[in-house]
Short mmCIF file of N, CA and C in Angstrom, two decimals:
data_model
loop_
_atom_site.label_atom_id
_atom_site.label_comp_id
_atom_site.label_asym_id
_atom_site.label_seq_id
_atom_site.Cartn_x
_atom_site.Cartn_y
_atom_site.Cartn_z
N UNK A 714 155.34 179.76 67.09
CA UNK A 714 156.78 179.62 67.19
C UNK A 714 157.46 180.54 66.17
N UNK A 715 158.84 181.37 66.69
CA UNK A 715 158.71 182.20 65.57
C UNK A 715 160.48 181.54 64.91
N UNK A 716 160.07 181.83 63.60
CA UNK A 716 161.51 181.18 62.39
C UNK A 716 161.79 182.83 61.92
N UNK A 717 162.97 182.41 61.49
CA UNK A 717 163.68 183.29 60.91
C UNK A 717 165.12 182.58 60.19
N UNK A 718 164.84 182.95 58.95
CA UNK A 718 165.19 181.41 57.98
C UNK A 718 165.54 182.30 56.97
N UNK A 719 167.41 182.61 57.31
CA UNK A 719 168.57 183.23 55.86
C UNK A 719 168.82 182.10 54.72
N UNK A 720 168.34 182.32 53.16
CA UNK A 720 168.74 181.71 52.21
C UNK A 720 169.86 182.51 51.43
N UNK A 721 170.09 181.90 50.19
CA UNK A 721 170.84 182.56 49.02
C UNK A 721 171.98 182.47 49.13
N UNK A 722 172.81 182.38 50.09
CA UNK A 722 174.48 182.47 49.78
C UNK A 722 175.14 181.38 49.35
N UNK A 723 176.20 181.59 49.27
CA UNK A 723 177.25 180.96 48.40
C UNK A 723 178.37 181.31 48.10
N UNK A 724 179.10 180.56 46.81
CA UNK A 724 180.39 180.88 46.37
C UNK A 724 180.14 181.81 45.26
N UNK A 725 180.38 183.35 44.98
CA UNK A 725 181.18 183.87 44.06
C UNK A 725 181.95 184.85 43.76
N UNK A 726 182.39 184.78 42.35
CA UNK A 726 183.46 185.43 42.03
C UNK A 726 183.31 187.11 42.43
N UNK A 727 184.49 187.46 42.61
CA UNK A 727 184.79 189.41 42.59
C UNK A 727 184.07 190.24 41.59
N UNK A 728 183.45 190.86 42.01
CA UNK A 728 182.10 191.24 41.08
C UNK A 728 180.96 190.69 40.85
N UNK A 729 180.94 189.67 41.41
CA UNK A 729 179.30 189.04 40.96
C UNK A 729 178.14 189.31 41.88
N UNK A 730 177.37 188.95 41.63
CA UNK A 730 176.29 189.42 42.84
C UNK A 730 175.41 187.98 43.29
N UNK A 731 174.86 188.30 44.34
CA UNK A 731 173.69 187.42 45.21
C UNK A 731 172.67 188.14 45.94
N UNK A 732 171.79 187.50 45.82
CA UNK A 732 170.57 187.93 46.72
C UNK A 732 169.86 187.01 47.66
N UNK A 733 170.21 187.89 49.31
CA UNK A 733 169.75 187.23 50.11
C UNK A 733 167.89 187.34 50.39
N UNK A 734 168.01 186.02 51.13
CA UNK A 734 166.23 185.90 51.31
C UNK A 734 166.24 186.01 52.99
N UNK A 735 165.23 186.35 53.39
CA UNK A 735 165.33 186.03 55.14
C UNK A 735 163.50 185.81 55.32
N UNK A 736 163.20 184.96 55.29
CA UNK A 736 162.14 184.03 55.40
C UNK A 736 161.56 184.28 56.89
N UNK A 737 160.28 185.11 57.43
CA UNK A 737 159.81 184.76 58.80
C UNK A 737 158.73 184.38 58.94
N UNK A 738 158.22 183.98 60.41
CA UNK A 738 156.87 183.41 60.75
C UNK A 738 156.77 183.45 62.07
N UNK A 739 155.68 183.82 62.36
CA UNK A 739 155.71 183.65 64.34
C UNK A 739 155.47 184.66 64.86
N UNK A 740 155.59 186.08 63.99
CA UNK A 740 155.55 187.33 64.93
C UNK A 740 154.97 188.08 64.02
N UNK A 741 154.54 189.72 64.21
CA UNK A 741 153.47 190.33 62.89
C UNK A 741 155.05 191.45 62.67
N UNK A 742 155.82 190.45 61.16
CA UNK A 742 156.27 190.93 60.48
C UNK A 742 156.30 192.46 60.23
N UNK A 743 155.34 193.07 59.78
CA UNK A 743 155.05 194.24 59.06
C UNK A 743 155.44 195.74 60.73
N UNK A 744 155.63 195.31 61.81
CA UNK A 744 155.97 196.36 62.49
C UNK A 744 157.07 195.68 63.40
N UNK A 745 157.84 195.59 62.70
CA UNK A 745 159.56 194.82 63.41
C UNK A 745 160.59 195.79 62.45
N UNK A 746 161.25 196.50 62.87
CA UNK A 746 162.53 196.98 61.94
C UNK A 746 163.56 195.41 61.49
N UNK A 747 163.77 195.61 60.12
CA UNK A 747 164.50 194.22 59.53
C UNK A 747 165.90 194.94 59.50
N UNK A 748 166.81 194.09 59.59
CA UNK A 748 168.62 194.44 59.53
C UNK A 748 169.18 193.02 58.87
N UNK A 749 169.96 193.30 58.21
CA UNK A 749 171.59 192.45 58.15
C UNK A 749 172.29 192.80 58.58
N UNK A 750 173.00 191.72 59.30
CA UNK A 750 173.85 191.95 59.85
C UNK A 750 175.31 190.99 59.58
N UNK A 751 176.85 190.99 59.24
CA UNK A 751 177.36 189.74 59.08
C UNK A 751 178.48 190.17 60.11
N UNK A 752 179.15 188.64 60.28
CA UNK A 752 180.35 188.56 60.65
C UNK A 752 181.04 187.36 60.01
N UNK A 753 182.56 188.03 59.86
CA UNK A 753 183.67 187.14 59.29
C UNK A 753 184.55 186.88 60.33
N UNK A 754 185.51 185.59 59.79
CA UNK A 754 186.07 184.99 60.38
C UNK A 754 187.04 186.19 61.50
N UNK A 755 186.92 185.91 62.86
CA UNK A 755 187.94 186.56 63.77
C UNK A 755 187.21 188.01 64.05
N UNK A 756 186.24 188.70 63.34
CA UNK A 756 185.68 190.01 63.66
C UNK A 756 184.45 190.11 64.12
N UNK A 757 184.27 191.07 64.66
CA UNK A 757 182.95 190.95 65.37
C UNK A 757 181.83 190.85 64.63
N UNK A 758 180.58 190.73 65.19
CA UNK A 758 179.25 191.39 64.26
C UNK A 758 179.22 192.43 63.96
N UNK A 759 178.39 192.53 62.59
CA UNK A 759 178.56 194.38 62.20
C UNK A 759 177.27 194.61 61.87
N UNK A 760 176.55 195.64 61.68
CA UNK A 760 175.46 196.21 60.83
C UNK A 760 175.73 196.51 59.37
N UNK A 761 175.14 195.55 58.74
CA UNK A 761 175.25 195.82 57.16
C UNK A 761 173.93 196.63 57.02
N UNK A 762 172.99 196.69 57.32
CA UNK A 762 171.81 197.48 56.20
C UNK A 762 170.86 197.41 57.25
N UNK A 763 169.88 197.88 56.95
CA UNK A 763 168.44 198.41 57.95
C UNK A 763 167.51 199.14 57.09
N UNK A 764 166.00 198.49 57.36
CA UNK A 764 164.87 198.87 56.70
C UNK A 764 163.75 198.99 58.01
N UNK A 765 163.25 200.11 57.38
CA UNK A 765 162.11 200.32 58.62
C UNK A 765 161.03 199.49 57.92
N UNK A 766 159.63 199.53 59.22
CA UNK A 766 158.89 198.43 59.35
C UNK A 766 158.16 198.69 58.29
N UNK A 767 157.84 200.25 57.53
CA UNK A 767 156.95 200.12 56.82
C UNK A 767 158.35 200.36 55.00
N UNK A 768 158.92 200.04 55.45
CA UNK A 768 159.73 200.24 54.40
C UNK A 768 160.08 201.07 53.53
N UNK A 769 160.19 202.37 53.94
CA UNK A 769 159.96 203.91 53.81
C UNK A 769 161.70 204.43 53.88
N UNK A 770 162.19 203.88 54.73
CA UNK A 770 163.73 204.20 55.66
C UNK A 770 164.70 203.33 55.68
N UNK A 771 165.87 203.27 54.41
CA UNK A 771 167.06 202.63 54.50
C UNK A 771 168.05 203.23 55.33
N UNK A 772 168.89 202.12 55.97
CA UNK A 772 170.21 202.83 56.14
C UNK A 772 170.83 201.93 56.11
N UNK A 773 172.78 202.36 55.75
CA UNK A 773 173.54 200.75 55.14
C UNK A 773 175.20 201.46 55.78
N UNK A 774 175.75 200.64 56.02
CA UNK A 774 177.26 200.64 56.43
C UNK A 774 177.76 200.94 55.08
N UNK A 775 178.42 202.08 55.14
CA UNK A 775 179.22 202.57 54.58
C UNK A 775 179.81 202.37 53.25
N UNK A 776 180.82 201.03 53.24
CA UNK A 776 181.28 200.45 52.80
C UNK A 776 180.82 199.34 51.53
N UNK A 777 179.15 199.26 52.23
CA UNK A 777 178.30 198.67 50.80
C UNK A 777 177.55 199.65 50.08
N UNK A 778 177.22 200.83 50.86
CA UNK A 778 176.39 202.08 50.15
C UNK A 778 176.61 202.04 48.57
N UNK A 779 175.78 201.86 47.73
CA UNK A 779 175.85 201.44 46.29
C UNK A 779 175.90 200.60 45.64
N UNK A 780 176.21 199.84 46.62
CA UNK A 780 176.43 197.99 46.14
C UNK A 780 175.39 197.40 46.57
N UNK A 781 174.80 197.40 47.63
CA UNK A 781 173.69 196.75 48.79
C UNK A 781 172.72 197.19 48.40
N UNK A 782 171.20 196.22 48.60
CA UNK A 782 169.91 197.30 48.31
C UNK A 782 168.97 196.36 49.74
N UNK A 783 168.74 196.70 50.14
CA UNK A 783 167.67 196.28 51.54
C UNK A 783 166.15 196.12 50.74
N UNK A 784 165.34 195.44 50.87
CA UNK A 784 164.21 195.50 50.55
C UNK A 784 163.38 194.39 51.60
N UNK A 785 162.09 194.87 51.64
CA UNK A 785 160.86 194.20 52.40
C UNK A 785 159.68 193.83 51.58
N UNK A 786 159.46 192.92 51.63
CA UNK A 786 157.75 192.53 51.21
C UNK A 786 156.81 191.63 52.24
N UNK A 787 156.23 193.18 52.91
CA UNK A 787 155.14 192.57 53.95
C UNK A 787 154.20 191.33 53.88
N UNK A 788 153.95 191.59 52.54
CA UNK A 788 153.13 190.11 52.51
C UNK A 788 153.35 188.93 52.45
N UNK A 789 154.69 188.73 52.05
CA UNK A 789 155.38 187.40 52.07
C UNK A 789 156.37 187.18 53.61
N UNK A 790 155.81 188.61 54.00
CA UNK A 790 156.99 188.18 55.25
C UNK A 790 158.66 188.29 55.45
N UNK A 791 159.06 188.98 54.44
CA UNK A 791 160.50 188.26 54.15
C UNK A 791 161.01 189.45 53.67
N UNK A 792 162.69 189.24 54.33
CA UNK A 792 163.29 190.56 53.84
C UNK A 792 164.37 190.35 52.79
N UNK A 793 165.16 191.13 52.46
CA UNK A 793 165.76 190.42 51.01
C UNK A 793 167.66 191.50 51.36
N UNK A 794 168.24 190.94 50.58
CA UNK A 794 169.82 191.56 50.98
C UNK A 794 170.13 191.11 49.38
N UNK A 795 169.73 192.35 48.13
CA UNK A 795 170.65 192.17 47.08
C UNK A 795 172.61 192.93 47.11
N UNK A 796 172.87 192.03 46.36
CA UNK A 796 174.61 192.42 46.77
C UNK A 796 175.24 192.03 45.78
N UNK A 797 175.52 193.89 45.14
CA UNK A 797 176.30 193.37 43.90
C UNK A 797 177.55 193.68 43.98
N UNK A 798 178.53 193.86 42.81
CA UNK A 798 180.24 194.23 42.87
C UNK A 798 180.30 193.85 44.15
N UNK A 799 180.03 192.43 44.60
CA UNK A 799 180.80 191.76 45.93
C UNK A 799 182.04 191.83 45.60
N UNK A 800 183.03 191.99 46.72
CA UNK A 800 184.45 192.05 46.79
C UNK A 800 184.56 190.89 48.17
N UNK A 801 186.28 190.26 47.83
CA UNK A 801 186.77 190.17 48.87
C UNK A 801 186.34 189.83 50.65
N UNK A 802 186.56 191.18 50.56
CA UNK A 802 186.22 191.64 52.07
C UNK A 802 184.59 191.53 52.53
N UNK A 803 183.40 191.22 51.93
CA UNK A 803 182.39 190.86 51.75
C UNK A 803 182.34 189.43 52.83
N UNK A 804 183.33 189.24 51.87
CA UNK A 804 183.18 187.04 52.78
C UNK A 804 182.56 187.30 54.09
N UNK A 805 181.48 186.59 54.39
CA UNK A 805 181.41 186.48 56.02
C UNK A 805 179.79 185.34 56.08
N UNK A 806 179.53 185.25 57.30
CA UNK A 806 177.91 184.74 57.25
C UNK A 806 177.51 185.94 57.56
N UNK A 807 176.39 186.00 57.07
CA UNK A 807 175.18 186.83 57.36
C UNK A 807 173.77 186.36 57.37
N UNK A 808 173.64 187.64 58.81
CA UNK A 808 172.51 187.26 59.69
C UNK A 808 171.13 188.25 59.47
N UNK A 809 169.64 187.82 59.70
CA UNK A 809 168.76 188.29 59.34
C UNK A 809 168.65 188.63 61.02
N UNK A 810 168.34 189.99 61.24
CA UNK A 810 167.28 190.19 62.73
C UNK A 810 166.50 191.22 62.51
N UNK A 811 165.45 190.46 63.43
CA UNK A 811 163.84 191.20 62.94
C UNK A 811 163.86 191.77 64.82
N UNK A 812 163.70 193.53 64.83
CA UNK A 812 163.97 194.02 66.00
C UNK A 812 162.39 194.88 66.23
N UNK A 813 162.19 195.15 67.39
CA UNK A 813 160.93 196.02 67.85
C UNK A 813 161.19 195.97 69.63
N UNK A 814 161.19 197.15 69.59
CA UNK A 814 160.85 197.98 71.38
C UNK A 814 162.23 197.09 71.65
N UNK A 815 161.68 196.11 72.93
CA UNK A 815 163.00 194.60 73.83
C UNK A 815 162.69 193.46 73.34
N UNK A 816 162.04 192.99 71.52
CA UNK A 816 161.88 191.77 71.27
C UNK A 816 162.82 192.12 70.27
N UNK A 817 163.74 191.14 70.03
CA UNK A 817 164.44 191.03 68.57
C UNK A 817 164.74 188.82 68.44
N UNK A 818 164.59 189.13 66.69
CA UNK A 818 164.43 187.66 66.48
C UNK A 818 165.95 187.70 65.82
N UNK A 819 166.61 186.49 65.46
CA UNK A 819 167.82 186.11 64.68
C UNK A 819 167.43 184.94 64.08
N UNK A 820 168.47 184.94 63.17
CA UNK A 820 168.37 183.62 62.11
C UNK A 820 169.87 182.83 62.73
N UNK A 821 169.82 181.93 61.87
CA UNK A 821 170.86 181.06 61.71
C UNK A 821 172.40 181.56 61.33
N UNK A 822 171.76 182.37 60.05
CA UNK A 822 173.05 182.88 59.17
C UNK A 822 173.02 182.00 58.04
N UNK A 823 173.78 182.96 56.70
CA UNK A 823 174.19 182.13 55.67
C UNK A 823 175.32 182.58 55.01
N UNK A 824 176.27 181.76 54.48
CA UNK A 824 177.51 181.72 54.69
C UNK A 824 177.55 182.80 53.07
N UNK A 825 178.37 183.71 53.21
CA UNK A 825 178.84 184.71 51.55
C UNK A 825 180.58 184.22 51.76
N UNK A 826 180.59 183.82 50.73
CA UNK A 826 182.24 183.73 50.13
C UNK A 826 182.36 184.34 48.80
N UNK A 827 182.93 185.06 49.04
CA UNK A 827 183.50 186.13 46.98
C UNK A 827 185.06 185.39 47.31
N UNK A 828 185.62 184.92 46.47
CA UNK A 828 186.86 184.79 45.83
C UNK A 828 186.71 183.85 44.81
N UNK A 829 188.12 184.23 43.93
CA UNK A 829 187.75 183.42 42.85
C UNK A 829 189.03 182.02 42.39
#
């Protein structure tokens, strides 16, 4: 059965940082491209960040480039979303999906609020 299980978020302040966890099981991890992805209230889904399977190849929306760091650790399975100088406009849930060829997995989501 396969999980896909977003931790870490929360409440904080403008400038502070969090680091997300995205927890999987059920599928062979290590050749799935990993993404975040969030959406806030009233806007669509977006692409925040992307790591290839062997973890060689970032790419990140724009707007976090410098702030965001994507990371993978095959052996634990699990992909990670550090996020610092959160602002504002940050607020949203965010979602873990684990993608390959026409299989892609999703999580739940976990909720980011920055204000203070």
């Amino acid at each position: 059965q396969v999980q896909v299980v977003e931790s870490g978020g929360g409440l904080v302040q403008p400038g502070g940082s969090l680091r997300l966890s995205c927890a999987t099981s059920g599928f062979t991890f290590s050749t799935y491209t990993l993404s975040w992805y969030r959406q806030a209230p009233g806007k669509e889904r977006e692409l925040v960040a992307t790591i290839s399977s062997a973890g060689g190849s970032t790419d990140y929306k724009d707007s976090v480039k410098g702030r965001f760091t994507i990371s993978r650790d095959n052996t634990k399975n699990t992909v990670y979303l550090q996020m610092n100088s959160l602002k504002p406009e940050d607020t949203a849930i965010y979602y873990c999906n684990a993608r390959v060829a026409r299989y892609q997995y999703w999580g739940q989501g976990t909720q980011v609020t920055v204000s203070s």
